[in-house]
mmCIF file of C-alpha atoms in Angstrom:
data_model
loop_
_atom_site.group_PDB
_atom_site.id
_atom_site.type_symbol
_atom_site.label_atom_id
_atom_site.label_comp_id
_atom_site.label_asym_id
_atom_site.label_seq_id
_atom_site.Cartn_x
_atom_site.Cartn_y
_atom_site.Cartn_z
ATOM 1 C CA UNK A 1 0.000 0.000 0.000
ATOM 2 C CA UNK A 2 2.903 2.418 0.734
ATOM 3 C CA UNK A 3 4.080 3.213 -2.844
ATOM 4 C CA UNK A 4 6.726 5.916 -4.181
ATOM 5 C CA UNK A 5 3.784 7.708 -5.510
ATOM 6 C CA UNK A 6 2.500 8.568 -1.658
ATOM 7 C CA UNK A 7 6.357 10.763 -2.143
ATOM 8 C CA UNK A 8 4.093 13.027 -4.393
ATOM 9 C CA UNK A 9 0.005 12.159 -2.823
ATOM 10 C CA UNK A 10 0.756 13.354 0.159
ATOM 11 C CA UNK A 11 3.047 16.343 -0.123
ATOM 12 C CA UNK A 12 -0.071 17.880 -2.748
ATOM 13 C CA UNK A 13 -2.703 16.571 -0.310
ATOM 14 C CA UNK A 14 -1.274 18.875 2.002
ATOM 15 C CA UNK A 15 -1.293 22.401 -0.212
ATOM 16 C CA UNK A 16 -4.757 21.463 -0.719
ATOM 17 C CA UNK A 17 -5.755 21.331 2.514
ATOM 18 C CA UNK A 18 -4.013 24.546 3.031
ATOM 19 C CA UNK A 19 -4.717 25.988 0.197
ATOM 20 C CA UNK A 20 -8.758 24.837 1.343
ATOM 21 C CA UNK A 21 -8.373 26.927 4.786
ATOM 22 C CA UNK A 22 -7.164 29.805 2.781
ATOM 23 C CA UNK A 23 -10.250 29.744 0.328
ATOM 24 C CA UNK A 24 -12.372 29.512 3.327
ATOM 25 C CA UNK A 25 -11.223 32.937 4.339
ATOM 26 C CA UNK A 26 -12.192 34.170 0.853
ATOM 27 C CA UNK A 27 -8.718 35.117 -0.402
ATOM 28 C CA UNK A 28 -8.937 35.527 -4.169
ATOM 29 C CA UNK A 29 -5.032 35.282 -5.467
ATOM 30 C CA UNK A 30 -4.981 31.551 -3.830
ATOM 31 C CA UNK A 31 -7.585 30.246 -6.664
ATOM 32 C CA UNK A 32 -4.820 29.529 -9.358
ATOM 33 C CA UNK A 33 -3.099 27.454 -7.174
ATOM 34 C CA UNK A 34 -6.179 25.698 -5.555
ATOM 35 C CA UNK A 35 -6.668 24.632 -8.896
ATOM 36 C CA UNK A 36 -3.901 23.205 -9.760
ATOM 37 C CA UNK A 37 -3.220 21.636 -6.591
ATOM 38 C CA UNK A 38 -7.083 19.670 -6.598
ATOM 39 C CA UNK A 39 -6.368 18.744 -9.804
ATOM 40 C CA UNK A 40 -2.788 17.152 -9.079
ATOM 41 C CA UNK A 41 -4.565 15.646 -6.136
ATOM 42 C CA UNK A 42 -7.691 14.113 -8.072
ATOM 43 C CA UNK A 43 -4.922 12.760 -10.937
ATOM 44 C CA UNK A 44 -2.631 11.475 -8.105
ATOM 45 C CA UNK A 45 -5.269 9.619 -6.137
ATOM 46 C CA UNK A 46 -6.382 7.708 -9.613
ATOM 47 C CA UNK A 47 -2.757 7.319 -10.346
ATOM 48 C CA UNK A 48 -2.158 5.388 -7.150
ATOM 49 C CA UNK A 49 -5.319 3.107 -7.400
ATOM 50 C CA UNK A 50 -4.268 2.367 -11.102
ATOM 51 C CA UNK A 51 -0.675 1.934 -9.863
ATOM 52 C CA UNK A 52 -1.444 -0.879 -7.171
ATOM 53 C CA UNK A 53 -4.014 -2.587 -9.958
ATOM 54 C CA UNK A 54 -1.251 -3.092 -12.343
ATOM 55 C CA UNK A 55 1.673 -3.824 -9.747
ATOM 56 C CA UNK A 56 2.903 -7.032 -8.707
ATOM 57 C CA UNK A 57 0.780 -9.527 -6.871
ATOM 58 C CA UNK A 58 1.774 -7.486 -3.311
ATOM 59 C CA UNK A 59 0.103 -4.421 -4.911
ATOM 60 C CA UNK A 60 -2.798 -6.049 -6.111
ATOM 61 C CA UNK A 61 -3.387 -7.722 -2.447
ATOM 62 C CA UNK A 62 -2.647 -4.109 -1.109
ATOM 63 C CA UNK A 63 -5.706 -2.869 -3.690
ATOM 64 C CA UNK A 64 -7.968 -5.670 -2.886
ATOM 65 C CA UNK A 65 -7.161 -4.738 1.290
ATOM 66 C CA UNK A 66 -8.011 -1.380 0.470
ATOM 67 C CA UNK A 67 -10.636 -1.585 -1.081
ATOM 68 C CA UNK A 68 -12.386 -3.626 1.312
ATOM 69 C CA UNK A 69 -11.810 -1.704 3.865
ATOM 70 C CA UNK A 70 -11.839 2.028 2.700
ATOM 71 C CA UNK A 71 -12.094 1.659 -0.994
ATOM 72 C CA UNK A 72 -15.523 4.022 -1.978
ATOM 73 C CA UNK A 73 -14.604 6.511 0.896
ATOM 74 C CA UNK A 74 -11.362 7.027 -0.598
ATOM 75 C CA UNK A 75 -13.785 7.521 -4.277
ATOM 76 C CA UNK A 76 -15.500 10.084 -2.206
ATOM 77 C CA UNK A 77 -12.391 12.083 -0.789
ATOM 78 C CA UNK A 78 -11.314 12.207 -4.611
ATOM 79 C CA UNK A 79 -15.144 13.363 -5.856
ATOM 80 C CA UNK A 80 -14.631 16.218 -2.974
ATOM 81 C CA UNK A 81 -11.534 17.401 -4.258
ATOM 82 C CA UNK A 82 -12.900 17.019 -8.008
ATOM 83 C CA UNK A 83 -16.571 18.895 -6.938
ATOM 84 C CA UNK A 84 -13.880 21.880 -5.110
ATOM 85 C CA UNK A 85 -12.518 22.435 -8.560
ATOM 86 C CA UNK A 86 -16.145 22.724 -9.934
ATOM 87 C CA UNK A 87 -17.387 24.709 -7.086
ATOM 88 C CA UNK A 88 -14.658 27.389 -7.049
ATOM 89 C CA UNK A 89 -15.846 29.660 -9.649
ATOM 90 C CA UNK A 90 -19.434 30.725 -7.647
ATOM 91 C CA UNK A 91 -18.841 29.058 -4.392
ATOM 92 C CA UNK A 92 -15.379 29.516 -3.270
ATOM 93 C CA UNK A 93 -15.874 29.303 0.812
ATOM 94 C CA UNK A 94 -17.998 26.001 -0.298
ATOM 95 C CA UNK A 95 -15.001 24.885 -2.461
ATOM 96 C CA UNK A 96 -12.578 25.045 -0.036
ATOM 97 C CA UNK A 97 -14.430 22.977 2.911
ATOM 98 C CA UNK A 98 -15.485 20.718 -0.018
ATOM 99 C CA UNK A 99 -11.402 20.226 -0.782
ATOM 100 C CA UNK A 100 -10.202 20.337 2.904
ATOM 101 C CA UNK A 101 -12.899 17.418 3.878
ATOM 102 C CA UNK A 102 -11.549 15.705 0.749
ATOM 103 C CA UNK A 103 -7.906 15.603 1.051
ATOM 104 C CA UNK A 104 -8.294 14.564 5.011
ATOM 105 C CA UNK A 105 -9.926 11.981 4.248
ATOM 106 C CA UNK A 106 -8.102 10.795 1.359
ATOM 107 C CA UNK A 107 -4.487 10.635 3.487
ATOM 108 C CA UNK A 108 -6.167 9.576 6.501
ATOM 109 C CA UNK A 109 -7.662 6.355 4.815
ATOM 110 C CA UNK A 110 -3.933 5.312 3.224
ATOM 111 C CA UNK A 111 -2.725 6.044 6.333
ATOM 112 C CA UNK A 112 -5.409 4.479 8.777
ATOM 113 C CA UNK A 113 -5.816 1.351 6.449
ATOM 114 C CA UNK A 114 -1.512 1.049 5.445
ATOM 115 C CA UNK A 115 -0.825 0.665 8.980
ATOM 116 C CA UNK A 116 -2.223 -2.490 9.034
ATOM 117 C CA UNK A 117 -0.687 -3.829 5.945
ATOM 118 C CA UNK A 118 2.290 -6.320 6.461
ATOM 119 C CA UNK A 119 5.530 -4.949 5.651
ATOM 120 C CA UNK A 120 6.278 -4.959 2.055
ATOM 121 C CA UNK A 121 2.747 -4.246 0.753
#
């Protein structure tokens, strides 16, 4: 489950949940980089599912772990961050909760359901 990808996931998950308090305070110049850092998010999330379904048989147990145990919630904390990026234009403040709820629960499920993968998954 812990992949070199997660080097990237989590580093962007962060900025958007940043990035998400930010927007809630209504700050316009931080929209550009919302953006882009949703968007990185979304791709990186898909990126990592696709990357343990095509892996080795480890990463396709790790997949099959996940998503038994957190697999449509992590779907949902990806949908958030997507809906942010679609919200954004008329409902920033909305956006940014939308992206912050998202991206926490995104990391927290690699992290919460990882921890109880064996070493080496």
């Amino acid at each position: 489950l812990w992949t070199p990808l997660l080097l990237a996931f989590v580093p962007v998950t962060s900025l958007v949940i940043v990035l998400g308090g930010v927007l809630l305070l209504r700050w316009a110049w931080v929209k550009p980089w919302f953006l882009a850092a949703s968007l990185s998010s979304v791709f990186l999330g898909g990126l990592y599912l696709l990357g343990l379904a095509v892996g080795g048989f480890e990463a396709r147990q790790a997949l099959v772990h996940f998503w038994e145990h957190a697999g449509w919630l992590f779907l949902v904390g990806l949908g958030l961050m997507l809906s942010a990026v679609a919200l954004l234009r008329r409902f920033p403040a909305l956006a940014g909760l939308a992206a912050f709820a998202g991206a926490a629960l995104a990391r927290t499920l690699i992290v919460e359901v990882g921890q109880f993968q064996p070493f080496g998954l």
